[in-house]
mmCIF file of C-alpha atoms in Angstrom:
data_model
loop_
_atom_site.group_PDB
_atom_site.id
_atom_site.type_symbol
_atom_site.label_atom_id
_atom_site.label_comp_id
_atom_site.label_asym_id
_atom_site.label_seq_id
_atom_site.Cartn_x
_atom_site.Cartn_y
_atom_site.Cartn_z
ATOM 1 C CA MET A 191 6.272 21.524 5.314
ATOM 2 C CA LYS A 192 4.976 17.514 4.439
ATOM 3 C CA THR A 193 3.472 16.833 0.857
ATOM 4 C CA LYS A 194 -0.331 15.736 1.023
ATOM 5 C CA GLU A 195 -2.423 15.111 -1.990
ATOM 6 C CA ILE A 196 -6.201 13.847 -1.556
ATOM 7 C CA ILE A 197 -8.505 12.252 -4.747
ATOM 8 C CA GLU A 198 -12.221 11.479 -4.448
ATOM 9 C CA SER A 199 -13.026 7.971 -6.031
ATOM 10 C CA PHE A 200 -16.347 7.684 -7.117
ATOM 11 C CA SER A 201 -15.743 4.371 -8.127
ATOM 12 C CA GLU A 202 -13.922 0.935 -8.119
ATOM 13 C CA GLU A 203 -12.484 1.723 -11.174
ATOM 14 C CA GLU A 204 -11.297 5.173 -10.488
ATOM 15 C CA THR A 205 -9.920 3.622 -7.505
ATOM 16 C CA PHE A 206 -8.702 1.407 -9.975
ATOM 17 C CA GLN A 207 -7.107 4.148 -12.213
ATOM 18 C CA PHE A 208 -5.205 6.273 -9.511
ATOM 19 C CA GLY A 209 -3.463 2.932 -8.320
ATOM 20 C CA MET A 210 -2.486 2.527 -11.769
ATOM 21 C CA GLN A 211 -0.667 5.994 -11.986
ATOM 22 C CA ILE A 212 0.987 5.258 -8.830
ATOM 23 C CA GLY A 213 2.505 2.045 -10.600
ATOM 24 C CA LYS A 214 3.291 4.126 -13.935
ATOM 25 C CA LYS A 215 5.579 6.108 -11.879
ATOM 26 C CA ALA A 216 7.211 3.725 -8.912
ATOM 27 C CA GLN A 217 10.987 3.475 -8.634
ATOM 28 C CA LYS A 218 12.692 0.947 -7.258
ATOM 29 C CA GLY A 219 12.965 0.902 -3.732
ATOM 30 C CA ASP A 220 9.814 3.024 -3.610
ATOM 31 C CA VAL A 221 7.602 1.800 -0.085
ATOM 32 C CA PHE A 222 3.853 2.914 0.189
ATOM 33 C CA ALA A 223 2.074 2.101 3.669
ATOM 34 C CA LEU A 224 -1.382 1.554 2.911
ATOM 35 C CA LEU A 225 -4.162 2.457 5.167
ATOM 36 C CA GLY A 226 -7.425 1.584 5.787
ATOM 37 C CA ASP A 227 -10.725 0.109 6.837
ATOM 38 C CA LEU A 228 -11.811 -3.497 6.037
ATOM 39 C CA GLY A 229 -13.554 -3.422 2.614
ATOM 40 C CA VAL A 230 -12.136 -0.446 1.812
ATOM 41 C CA GLY A 231 -10.839 -0.806 -1.909
ATOM 42 C CA LYS A 232 -6.951 -1.168 -0.531
ATOM 43 C CA THR A 233 -6.998 -4.584 -2.898
ATOM 44 C CA VAL A 234 -8.330 -2.552 -5.868
ATOM 45 C CA PHE A 235 -5.871 0.014 -5.564
ATOM 46 C CA THR A 236 -3.286 -2.385 -5.102
ATOM 47 C CA LYS A 237 -4.064 -4.251 -8.052
ATOM 48 C CA GLY A 238 -4.009 -0.888 -10.024
ATOM 49 C CA VAL A 239 -0.223 -0.444 -8.731
ATOM 50 C CA ALA A 240 0.597 -3.677 -10.349
ATOM 51 C CA ALA A 241 -1.155 -2.894 -13.742
ATOM 52 C CA GLY A 242 0.806 -0.028 -13.628
ATOM 53 C CA LEU A 243 3.771 -2.064 -13.484
ATOM 54 C CA GLY A 244 2.858 -4.386 -16.623
ATOM 55 C CA ILE A 245 2.306 -7.518 -13.841
ATOM 56 C CA LEU A 246 0.021 -8.799 -15.840
ATOM 57 C CA GLU A 247 -1.031 -11.788 -13.645
ATOM 58 C CA PRO A 248 -3.858 -11.969 -10.900
ATOM 59 C CA VAL A 249 -3.162 -9.531 -7.725
ATOM 60 C CA ASN A 250 -4.752 -11.002 -4.422
ATOM 61 C CA SER A 251 -4.635 -9.730 -0.894
ATOM 62 C CA PRO A 252 -1.352 -12.377 0.306
ATOM 63 C CA THR A 253 -3.490 -11.903 4.050
ATOM 64 C CA PHE A 254 -2.014 -15.947 5.003
ATOM 65 C CA THR A 255 1.483 -15.705 3.451
ATOM 66 C CA ILE A 256 2.005 -11.847 4.710
ATOM 67 C CA VAL A 257 4.144 -11.191 1.413
ATOM 68 C CA GLN A 258 3.095 -12.138 -2.489
ATOM 69 C CA GLU A 259 6.130 -11.430 -4.928
ATOM 70 C CA TYR A 260 5.050 -10.241 -8.274
ATOM 71 C CA GLU A 261 8.248 -10.548 -11.125
ATOM 72 C CA GLY A 262 6.451 -9.836 -14.349
ATOM 73 C CA GLY A 263 6.293 -6.406 -14.571
ATOM 74 C CA ARG A 264 8.999 -3.129 -15.188
ATOM 75 C CA LEU A 265 10.038 -3.492 -11.578
ATOM 76 C CA PRO A 266 9.430 -6.687 -8.873
ATOM 77 C CA PHE A 267 6.183 -5.567 -6.816
ATOM 78 C CA TYR A 268 6.180 -6.822 -3.252
ATOM 79 C CA HIS A 269 2.561 -6.768 -2.095
ATOM 80 C CA PHE A 270 2.421 -7.330 2.127
ATOM 81 C CA ASP A 271 -0.487 -8.023 4.369
ATOM 82 C CA VAL A 272 0.745 -7.138 7.749
ATOM 83 C CA TYR A 273 -2.903 -8.047 9.672
ATOM 84 C CA ARG A 274 -2.117 -10.970 10.811
ATOM 85 C CA ILE A 275 1.544 -10.211 12.153
ATOM 86 C CA GLY A 276 1.316 -10.400 15.736
ATOM 87 C CA ASP A 277 4.982 -8.742 16.192
ATOM 88 C CA VAL A 278 7.730 -6.785 14.191
ATOM 89 C CA GLU A 279 9.812 -10.033 14.683
ATOM 90 C CA GLU A 280 8.008 -11.870 12.220
ATOM 91 C CA MET A 281 8.982 -9.713 9.540
ATOM 92 C CA GLU A 282 12.447 -10.123 10.440
ATOM 93 C CA GLU A 283 11.866 -13.790 9.845
ATOM 94 C CA ILE A 284 10.435 -13.325 5.978
ATOM 95 C CA GLY A 285 13.159 -10.709 5.729
ATOM 96 C CA TYR A 286 11.231 -7.272 5.008
ATOM 97 C CA GLU A 287 14.304 -5.587 4.807
ATOM 98 C CA ASP A 288 15.623 -7.271 1.246
ATOM 99 C CA TYR A 289 12.299 -6.057 -0.234
ATOM 100 C CA PHE A 290 12.110 -2.675 1.307
ATOM 101 C CA TYR A 291 15.079 -1.814 0.452
ATOM 102 C CA GLY A 292 15.265 -4.158 -2.639
ATOM 103 C CA GLN A 293 15.211 -3.144 -6.729
ATOM 104 C CA GLY A 294 11.404 -3.634 -6.505
ATOM 105 C CA VAL A 295 8.445 -1.553 -5.476
ATOM 106 C CA SER A 296 6.760 -2.697 -1.848
ATOM 107 C CA PHE A 297 3.387 -1.996 -1.164
ATOM 108 C CA VAL A 298 2.214 -2.550 2.868
ATOM 109 C CA GLU A 299 -1.198 -2.584 3.916
ATOM 110 C CA TRP A 300 -2.011 -2.100 7.408
ATOM 111 C CA ALA A 301 1.542 -0.266 7.736
ATOM 112 C CA ASN A 302 0.728 1.069 10.564
ATOM 113 C CA LEU A 303 0.747 -2.249 12.581
ATOM 114 C CA ILE A 304 4.686 -2.373 12.184
ATOM 115 C CA GLU A 305 4.850 1.247 11.804
ATOM 116 C CA GLU A 306 8.302 1.541 13.583
ATOM 117 C CA ILE A 307 10.169 -0.505 11.033
ATOM 118 C CA MET A 308 8.848 1.586 8.553
ATOM 119 C CA PRO A 309 11.457 3.072 5.930
ATOM 120 C CA ASP A 310 11.571 7.085 6.563
ATOM 121 C CA ASN A 311 11.815 7.282 2.879
ATOM 122 C CA THR A 312 7.351 5.832 2.879
ATOM 123 C CA THR A 313 4.680 7.088 1.155
ATOM 124 C CA TRP A 314 1.641 6.799 3.124
ATOM 125 C CA ILE A 315 -1.496 6.165 1.796
ATOM 126 C CA ALA A 316 -4.912 6.313 3.307
ATOM 127 C CA ILE A 317 -8.683 5.209 1.908
ATOM 128 C CA GLU A 318 -11.885 5.990 3.295
ATOM 129 C CA LYS A 319 -15.311 5.833 2.897
ATOM 130 C CA ASN A 320 -17.777 8.336 3.454
ATOM 131 C CA PRO A 321 -21.105 6.422 3.059
ATOM 132 C CA GLU A 322 -23.102 10.663 2.571
ATOM 133 C CA LYS A 323 -21.023 10.863 -0.361
ATOM 134 C CA GLY A 324 -22.129 7.589 -1.971
ATOM 135 C CA PHE A 325 -21.458 3.891 -1.672
ATOM 136 C CA ASP A 326 -18.413 3.572 -4.089
ATOM 137 C CA TYR A 327 -16.999 6.818 -3.032
ATOM 138 C CA ARG A 328 -13.557 6.192 -1.354
ATOM 139 C CA LYS A 329 -10.955 9.534 -0.068
ATOM 140 C CA ILE A 330 -7.802 8.795 -0.871
ATOM 141 C CA VAL A 331 -4.988 10.835 1.119
ATOM 142 C CA ILE A 332 -1.496 10.436 0.067
ATOM 143 C CA GLN A 333 1.310 12.028 1.894
ATOM 144 C CA GLY A 334 5.621 11.595 2.385
ATOM 145 C CA GLU A 335 6.630 11.239 6.213
ATOM 146 C CA ARG A 336 4.277 10.014 8.246
ATOM 147 C CA GLU A 337 3.546 13.346 10.704
ATOM 148 C CA ASN A 338 5.117 13.131 14.140
ATOM 149 C CA SER A 339 3.320 10.432 15.660
ATOM 150 C CA GLY A 340 4.632 11.131 19.063
ATOM 151 C CA THR A 341 8.086 9.099 19.078
#
């Protein structure tokens, strides 16, 4: 049975703090897939993870560079944004395996676009809005391996 955890956040600060908890527990070689619509809080969550790893420099979404590397914390932190990836070959060109199977922690926004190359041990995190529960409300769903997606 796959483990699944659901967290409710009612503010940007709570979303950041939950990310920070993930960062504090992260181990070398951990890979996290981050899913959610534009503006849902993926970057806020990721900034929290970086803070939990002890990264002091500003963390921004690497939309135009695909991957941003941060070396100043407890572990190297690799923040991917694959929204603009055309196909998996682009990931091969940047040497994604060195990141995913290396000594740091990888966070991949829009990972569903490259699902076929995500490691089996990936932790999948989905962030969703629900306007009925408030403007800042977020439901954060964390699970180990994804449910069988038909492959």
